Coordinates of C-alpha atoms and ligand atoms in Angstrom, one line a residue:
X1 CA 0.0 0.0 0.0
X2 CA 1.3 3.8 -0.6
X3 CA 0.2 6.6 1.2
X4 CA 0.1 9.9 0.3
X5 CA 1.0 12.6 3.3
X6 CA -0.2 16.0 3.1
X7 CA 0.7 18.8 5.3
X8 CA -1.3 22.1 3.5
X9 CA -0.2 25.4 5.2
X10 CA -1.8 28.5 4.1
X11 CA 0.7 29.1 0.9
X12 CA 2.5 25.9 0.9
X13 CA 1.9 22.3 0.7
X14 CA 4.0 19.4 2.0
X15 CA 4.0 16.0 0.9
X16 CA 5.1 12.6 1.1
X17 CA 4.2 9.5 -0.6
X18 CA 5.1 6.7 1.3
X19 CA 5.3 2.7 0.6
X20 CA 3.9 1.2 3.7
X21 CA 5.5 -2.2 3.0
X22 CA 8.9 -1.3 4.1
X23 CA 8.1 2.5 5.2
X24 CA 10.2 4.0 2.2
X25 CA 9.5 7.2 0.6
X26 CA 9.2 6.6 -2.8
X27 CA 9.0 10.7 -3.3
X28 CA 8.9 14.1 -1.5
X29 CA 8.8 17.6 -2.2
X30 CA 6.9 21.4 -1.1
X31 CA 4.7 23.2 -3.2
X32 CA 5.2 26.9 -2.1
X33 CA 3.5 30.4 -2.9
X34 CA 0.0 29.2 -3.5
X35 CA -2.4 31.7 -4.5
X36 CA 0.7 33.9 -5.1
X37 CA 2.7 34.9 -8.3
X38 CA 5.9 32.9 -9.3
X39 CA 4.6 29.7 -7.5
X40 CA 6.8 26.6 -7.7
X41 CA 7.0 22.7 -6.8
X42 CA 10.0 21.2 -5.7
X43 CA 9.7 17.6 -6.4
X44 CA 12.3 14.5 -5.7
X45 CA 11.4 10.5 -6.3
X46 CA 14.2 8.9 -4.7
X47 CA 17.0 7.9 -6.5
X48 CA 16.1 10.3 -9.4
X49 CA 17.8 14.2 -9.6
X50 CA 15.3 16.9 -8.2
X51 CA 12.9 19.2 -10.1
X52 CA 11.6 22.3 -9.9
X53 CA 8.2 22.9 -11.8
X54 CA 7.5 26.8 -12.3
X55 CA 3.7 27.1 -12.2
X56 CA 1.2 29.8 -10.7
X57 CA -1.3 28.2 -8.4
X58 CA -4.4 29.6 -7.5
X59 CA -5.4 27.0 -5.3
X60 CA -4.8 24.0 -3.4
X61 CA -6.2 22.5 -5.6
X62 CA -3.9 23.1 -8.1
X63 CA -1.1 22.9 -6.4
X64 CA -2.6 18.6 -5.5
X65 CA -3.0 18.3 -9.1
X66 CA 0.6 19.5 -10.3
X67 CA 2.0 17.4 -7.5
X68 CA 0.2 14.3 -8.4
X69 CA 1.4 15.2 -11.9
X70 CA 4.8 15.2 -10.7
X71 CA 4.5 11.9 -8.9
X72 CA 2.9 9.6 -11.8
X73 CA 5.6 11.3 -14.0
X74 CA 7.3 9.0 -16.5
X75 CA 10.6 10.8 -15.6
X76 CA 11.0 12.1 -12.4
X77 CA 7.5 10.3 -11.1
X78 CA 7.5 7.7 -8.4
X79 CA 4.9 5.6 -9.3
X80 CA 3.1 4.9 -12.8
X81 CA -0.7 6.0 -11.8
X82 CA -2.6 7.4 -9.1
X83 CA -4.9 4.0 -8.6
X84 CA -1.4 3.1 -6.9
X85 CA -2.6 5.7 -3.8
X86 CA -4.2 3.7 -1.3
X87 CA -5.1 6.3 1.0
X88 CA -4.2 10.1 1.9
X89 CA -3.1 11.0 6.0
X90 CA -3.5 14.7 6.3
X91 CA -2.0 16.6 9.0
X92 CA -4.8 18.4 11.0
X93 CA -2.9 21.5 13.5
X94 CA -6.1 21.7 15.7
X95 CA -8.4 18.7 17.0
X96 CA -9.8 20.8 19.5
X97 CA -11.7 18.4 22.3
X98 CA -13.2 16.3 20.1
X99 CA -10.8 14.5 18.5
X100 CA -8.1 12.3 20.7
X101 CA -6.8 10.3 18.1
X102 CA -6.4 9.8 14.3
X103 CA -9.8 9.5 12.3
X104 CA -11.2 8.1 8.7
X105 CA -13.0 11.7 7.5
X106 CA -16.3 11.8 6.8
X107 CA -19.1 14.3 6.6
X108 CA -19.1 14.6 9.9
X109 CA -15.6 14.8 10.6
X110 CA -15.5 17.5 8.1
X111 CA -17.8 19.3 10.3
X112 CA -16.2 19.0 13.3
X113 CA -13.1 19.7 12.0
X114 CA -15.0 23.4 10.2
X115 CA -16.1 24.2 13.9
X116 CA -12.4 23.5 15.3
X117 CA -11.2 26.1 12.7
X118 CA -12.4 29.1 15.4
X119 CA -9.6 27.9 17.7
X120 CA -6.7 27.4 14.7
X121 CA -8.1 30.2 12.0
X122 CA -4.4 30.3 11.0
X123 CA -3.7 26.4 11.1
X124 CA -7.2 24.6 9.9
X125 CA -8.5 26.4 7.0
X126 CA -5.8 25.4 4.6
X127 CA -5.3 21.7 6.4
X128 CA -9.3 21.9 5.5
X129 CA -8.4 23.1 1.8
X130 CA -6.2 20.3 1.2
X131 CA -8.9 18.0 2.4
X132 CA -11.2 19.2 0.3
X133 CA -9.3 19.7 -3.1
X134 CA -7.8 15.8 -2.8
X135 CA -11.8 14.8 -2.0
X136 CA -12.3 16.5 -5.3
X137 CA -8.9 15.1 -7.3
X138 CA -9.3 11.1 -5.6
X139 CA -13.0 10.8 -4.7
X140 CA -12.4 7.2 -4.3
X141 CA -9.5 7.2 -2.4
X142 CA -9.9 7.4 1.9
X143 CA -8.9 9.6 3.9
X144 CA -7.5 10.3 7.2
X145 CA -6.7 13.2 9.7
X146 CA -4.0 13.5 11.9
X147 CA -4.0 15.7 14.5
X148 CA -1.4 18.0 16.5
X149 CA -3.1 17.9 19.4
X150 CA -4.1 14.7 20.0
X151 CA -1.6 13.1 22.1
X152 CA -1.7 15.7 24.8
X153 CA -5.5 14.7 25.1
X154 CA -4.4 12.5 28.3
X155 CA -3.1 15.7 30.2
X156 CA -5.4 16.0 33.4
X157 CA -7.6 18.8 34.5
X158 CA -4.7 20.4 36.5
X159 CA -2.2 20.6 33.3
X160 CA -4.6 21.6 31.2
X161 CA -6.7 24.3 32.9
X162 CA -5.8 28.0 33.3
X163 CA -6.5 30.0 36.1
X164 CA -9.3 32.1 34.1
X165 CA -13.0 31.8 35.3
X166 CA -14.1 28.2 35.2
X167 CA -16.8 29.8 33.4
X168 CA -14.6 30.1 30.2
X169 CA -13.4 27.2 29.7
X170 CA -17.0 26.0 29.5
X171 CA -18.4 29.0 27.1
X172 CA -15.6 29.0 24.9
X173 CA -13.4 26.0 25.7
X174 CA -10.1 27.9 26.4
X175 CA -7.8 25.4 27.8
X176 CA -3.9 24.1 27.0
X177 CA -4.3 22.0 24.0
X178 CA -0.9 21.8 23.0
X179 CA 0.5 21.0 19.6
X180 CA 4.1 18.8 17.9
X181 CA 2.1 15.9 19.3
X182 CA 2.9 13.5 16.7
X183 CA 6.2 14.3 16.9
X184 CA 6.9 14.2 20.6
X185 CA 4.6 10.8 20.2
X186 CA 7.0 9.7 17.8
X187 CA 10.0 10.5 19.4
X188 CA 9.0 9.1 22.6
X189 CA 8.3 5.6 20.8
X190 CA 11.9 5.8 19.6
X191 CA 13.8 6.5 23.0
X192 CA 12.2 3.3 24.2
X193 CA 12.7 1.2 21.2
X194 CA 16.7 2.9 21.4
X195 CA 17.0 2.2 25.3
X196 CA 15.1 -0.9 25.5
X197 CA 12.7 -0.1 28.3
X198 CA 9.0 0.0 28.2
X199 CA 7.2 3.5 27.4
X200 CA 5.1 2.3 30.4
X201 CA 8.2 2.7 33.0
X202 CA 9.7 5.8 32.0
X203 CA 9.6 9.5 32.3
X204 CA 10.6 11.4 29.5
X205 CA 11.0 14.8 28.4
X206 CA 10.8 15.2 24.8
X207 CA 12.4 18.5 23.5
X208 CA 10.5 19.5 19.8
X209 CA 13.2 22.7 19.0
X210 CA 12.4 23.5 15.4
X211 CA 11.2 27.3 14.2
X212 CA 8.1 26.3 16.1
X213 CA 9.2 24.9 19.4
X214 CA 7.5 22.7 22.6
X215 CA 8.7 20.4 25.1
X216 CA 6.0 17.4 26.6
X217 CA 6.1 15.5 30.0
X218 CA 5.6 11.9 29.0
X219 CA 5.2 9.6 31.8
X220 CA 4.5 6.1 31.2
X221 CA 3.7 7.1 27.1
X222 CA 0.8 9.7 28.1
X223 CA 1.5 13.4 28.0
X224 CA 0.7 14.8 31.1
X225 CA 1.7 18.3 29.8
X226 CA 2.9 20.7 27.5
X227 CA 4.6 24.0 26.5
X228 CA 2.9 25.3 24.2
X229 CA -1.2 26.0 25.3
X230 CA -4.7 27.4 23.4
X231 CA -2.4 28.0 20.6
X232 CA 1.8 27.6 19.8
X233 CA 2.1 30.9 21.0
X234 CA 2.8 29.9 24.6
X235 CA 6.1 28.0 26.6
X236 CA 9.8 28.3 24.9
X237 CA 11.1 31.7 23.1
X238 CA 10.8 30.7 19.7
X239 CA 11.8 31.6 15.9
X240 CA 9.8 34.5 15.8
X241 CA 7.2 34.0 18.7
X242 CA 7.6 35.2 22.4
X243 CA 6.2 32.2 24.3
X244 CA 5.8 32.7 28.6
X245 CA 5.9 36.1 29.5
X246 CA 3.3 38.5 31.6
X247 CA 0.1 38.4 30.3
X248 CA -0.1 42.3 31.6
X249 CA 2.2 43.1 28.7
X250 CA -0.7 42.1 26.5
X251 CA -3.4 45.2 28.0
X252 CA 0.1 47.6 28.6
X253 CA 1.1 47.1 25.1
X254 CA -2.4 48.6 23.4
X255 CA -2.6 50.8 25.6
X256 CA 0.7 52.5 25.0
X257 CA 1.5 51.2 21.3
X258 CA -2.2 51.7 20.4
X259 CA -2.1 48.4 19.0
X260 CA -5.3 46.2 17.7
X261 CA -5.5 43.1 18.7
X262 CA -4.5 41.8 14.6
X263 CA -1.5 44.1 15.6
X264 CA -0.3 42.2 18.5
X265 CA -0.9 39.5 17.7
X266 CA 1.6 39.6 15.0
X267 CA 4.0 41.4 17.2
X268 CA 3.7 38.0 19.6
X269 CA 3.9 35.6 16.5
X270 CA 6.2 37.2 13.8
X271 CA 8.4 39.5 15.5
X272 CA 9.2 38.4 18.6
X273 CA 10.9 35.2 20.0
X274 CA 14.9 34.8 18.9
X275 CA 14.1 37.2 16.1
X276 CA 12.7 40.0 18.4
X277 CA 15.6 39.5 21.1
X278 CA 18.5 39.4 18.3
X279 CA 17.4 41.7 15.5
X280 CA 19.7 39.1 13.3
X281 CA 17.4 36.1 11.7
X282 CA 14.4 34.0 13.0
X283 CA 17.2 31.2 12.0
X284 CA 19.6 29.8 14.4
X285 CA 22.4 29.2 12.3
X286 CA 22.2 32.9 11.5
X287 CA 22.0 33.1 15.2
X288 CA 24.5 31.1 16.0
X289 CA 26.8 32.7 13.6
X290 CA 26.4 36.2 14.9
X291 CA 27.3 35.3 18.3
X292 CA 30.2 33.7 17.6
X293 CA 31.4 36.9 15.9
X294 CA 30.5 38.8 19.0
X295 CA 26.8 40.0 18.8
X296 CA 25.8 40.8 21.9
X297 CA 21.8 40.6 21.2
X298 CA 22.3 37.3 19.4
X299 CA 24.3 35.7 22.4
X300 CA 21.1 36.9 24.8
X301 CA 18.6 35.7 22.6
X302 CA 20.4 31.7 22.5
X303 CA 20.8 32.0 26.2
X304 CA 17.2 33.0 26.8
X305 CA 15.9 30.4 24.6
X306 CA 18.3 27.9 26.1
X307 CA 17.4 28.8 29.4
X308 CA 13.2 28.3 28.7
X309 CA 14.2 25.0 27.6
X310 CA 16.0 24.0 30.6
X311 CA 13.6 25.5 33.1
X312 CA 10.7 23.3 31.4
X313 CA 12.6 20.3 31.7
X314 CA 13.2 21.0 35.6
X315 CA 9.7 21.9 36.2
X316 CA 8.7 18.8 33.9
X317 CA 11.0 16.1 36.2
X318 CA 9.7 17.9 39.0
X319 CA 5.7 17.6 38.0
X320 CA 6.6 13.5 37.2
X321 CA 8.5 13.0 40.1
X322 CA 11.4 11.5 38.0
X323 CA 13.7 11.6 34.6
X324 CA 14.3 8.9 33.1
X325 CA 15.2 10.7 29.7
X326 CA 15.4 13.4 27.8
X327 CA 14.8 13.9 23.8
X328 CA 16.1 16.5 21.5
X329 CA 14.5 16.9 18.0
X330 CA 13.4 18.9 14.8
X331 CA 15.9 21.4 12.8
X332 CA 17.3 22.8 16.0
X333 CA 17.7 20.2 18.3
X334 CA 18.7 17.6 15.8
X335 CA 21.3 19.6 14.5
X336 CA 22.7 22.0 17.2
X337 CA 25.0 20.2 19.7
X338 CA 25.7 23.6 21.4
X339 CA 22.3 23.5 22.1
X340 CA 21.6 20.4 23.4
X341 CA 24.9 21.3 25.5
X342 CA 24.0 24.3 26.5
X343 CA 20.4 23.0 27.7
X344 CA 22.3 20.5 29.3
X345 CA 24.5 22.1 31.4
X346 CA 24.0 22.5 34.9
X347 CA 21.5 19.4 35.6
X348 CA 23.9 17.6 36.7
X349 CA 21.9 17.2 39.9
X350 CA 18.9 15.5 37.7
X351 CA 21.0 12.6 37.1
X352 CA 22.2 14.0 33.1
X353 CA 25.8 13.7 32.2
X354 CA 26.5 14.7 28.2
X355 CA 29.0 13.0 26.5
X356 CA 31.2 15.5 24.2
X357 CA 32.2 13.1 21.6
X358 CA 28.7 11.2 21.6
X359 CA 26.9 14.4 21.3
X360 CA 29.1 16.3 18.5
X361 CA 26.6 14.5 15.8
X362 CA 23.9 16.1 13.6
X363 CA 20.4 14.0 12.5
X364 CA 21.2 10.5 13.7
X365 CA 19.2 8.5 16.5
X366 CA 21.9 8.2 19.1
X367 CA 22.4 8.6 22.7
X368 CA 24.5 11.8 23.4
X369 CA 24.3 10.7 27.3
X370 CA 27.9 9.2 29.3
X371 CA 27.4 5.6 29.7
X372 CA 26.6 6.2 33.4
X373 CA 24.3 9.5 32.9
X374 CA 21.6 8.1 35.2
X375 CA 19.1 10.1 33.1
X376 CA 20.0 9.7 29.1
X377 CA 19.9 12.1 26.5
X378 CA 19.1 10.9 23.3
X379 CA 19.0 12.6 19.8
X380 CA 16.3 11.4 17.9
X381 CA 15.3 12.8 14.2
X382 CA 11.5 13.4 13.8
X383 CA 9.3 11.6 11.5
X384 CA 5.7 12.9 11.3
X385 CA 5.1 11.8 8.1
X386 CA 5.6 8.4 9.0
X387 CA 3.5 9.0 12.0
X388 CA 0.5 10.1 9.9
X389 CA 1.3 7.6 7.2
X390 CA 0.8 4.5 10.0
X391 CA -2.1 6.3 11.5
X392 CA -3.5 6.3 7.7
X393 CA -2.7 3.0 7.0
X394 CA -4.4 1.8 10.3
X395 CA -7.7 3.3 10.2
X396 CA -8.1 2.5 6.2
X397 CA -7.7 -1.2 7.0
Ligands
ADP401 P1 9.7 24.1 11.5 O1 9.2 22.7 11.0 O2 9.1 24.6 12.7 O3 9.8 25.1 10.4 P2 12.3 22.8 11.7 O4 12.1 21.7 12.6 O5 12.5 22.5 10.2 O6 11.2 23.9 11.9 O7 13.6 23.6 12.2 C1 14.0 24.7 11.5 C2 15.0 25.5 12.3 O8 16.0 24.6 12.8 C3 15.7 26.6 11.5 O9 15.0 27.8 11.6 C4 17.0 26.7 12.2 O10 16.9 27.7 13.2 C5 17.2 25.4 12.9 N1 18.4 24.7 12.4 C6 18.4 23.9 11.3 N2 19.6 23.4 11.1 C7 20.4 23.9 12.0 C8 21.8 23.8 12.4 N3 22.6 23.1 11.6 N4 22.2 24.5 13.4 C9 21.4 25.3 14.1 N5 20.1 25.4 13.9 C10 19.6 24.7 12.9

């Protein structure tokens, strides 16, 4: 069976097509600029060279259709026709409380999933456009949803409730429902396999550090709780987002900035986090760079961020009573061992010992722990396609 993985963003579309025999991708590639001039498709079937296909799309829609070109392509394709797509897995950003798992969509799904969009109106519109355009292109073909939220649907009351009126959570269901879950699901999966222990007897910390960034408290394979909250805005200093700070900034900030409420909120999302601190990039290699040249702003903003990270994983041991590990992944903490270092250092006293040589690696699964670090760190690369593509394959047998 292949599955085809779509991750639709509002001007981009991601995809995989996977062969769930022996989980290979057979191709990959990002449509970007939908609904934008000078749109483009980057395409690779593996083993064949990479393409670039120059086309405006208007839609979704389009940008589907010029994909499933590219993958029944006599040249660069993957497969020879689209009957060879068993199902599609479609990554779903916001599964509000209704959905605490993967699902086969349906009519009512898709309804459910339309009244979830109030809570993600950046996130579930286009993951909803994608549904609909493939419903339109493979009418035949089933489809599932995957959801970011789902696996932090075990937190308990106590993780997930704010200290608001009771009153709102009930009118308008504000709550933490925090978001990576497939990824920190994933992960968490491999640092048993990789340790050989049980998810069932181990706490874990799984550390998601990408341009988007969360950390979960797994304890015996349920996530008991998470960074990021009612949206990804909350927990670690991110890319461009601020995460924790006083929620009196919010009121203070209109007030003296005469901001709208549009207005901050792009000043919380898009200008803030690493960016906002640095004034150098959103990216941590450009980060990185500029603080080893001296940039005083760009050293703050790593040790800030660095510093979030490492207080959530204190507070996290603290909340399960235990470490048994910790997990680094996505672009940041797969690749950055001065970050996983620098997170690292100083918790000694929780039992985690870094090895220097072990840990100067970038995108393998490997412990980066001593041999007798009580708690182990691990590096382990994130797979979310493959995540959705199982979930897929599961619920269309
Ligand atoms: P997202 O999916 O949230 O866009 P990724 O998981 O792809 O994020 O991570 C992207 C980020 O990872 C980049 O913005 C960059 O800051 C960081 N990153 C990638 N490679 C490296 C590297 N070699 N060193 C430091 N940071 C890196």
């Amino acid at each position: 069976m292949k599955v085809l993985v779509l991750n639709c963003g509002s001007s981009s579309l991601k995809y995989q097509l996977i062969n769930m025999q022996n989980e290979e991708v057979l191709a990959k590639g990002i449509a970007e600029r939908i609904g934008l001039q000078e749109g483009f498709v980057k395409h690779e079937a593996t083993g064949k060279e990479k393409v670039v296909i120059q086309e405006k799309m208007d839609n979704h829609k389009d940008a589907i259709r010029i994909v499933l070109g590219a993958v029944v392509d006599a040249n660069h394709g993957a497969i020879k026709s689209m009957d060879e797509i068993s199902a599609v897995g479609h990554r779903v950003v916001h599964g509000a409380e209704k959905f605490s798992g993967s699902i086969l969509i349906n009519e009512e799904v898709k309804q459910a999933l339309e009244e979830c969009s109030e809570l993600a109106p950046l996130h579930n519109p286009p993951n909803l456009m994608g549904i609909y355009a493939c419903e339109e292109i493979l009418p035949q073909v089933p489809m599932v949803a995957v959801f970011d939220t789902a696996f932090h649907q075990t937190m308990p009351k106590s993780s997930y409730l704010y200290a608001l009126p009771y009153e709102l959570y009930e009118k308008y269901k504000i709550r933490r429902y925090g978001f990576h879950g497939t990824s920190h699901k994933y992960v968490a999966m491999k640092a048993s396999e990789l340790l050989g222990k049980s998810l069932e007897e181990m706490k874990i910390v799984t550390c998601h550090l990408g341009n988007g960034a969360s950390v979960a408290a797994i304890d015996c394979g349920k996530s008991i709780d998470t960074s990021m909250g009612f949206t990804p805005l909350e927990g670690l200093a991110m890319g461009t987002r601020c995460g924790d700070m006083d929620p009196a900034i919010t009121t203070f900030l209109m007030e003296k900035e005469n901001l709208s409420s549009a207005e901050l909120n792009n000043l919380m999302n898009k200008k803030s986090g690493v960016f906002g601190i640095s004034g150098v990039s959103s990216d941590f290699r450009d980060i990185e760079d500029a603080a080893a040249e001296g940039n005083e702003r760009a050293n703050l903003a790593l040790e800030i961020f660095y510093k979030r990270v490492k207080k959530y994983i204190g507070a996290y041991a603290a909340e399960m009573g235990g470490l048994d590990a910790v997990v680094f992944t996505a672009g940041l903490g797969e690749n950055s061992k001065e970050c996983r270092e620098e997170v690292c250092r100083g918790l000694e006293f929780l039992g985690i010992k870094i090895d220097d040589e072990k840990n100067n690696v970038r995108g393998k699964e490997r412990i980066v722990s001593t041999d007798d670090s009580a708690t182990k760190v691990l590096l382990i690369p994130t797979n979310e396609e493959l995540m959705i593509a199982r979930d897929t394959l599961t619920l269309v047998k």
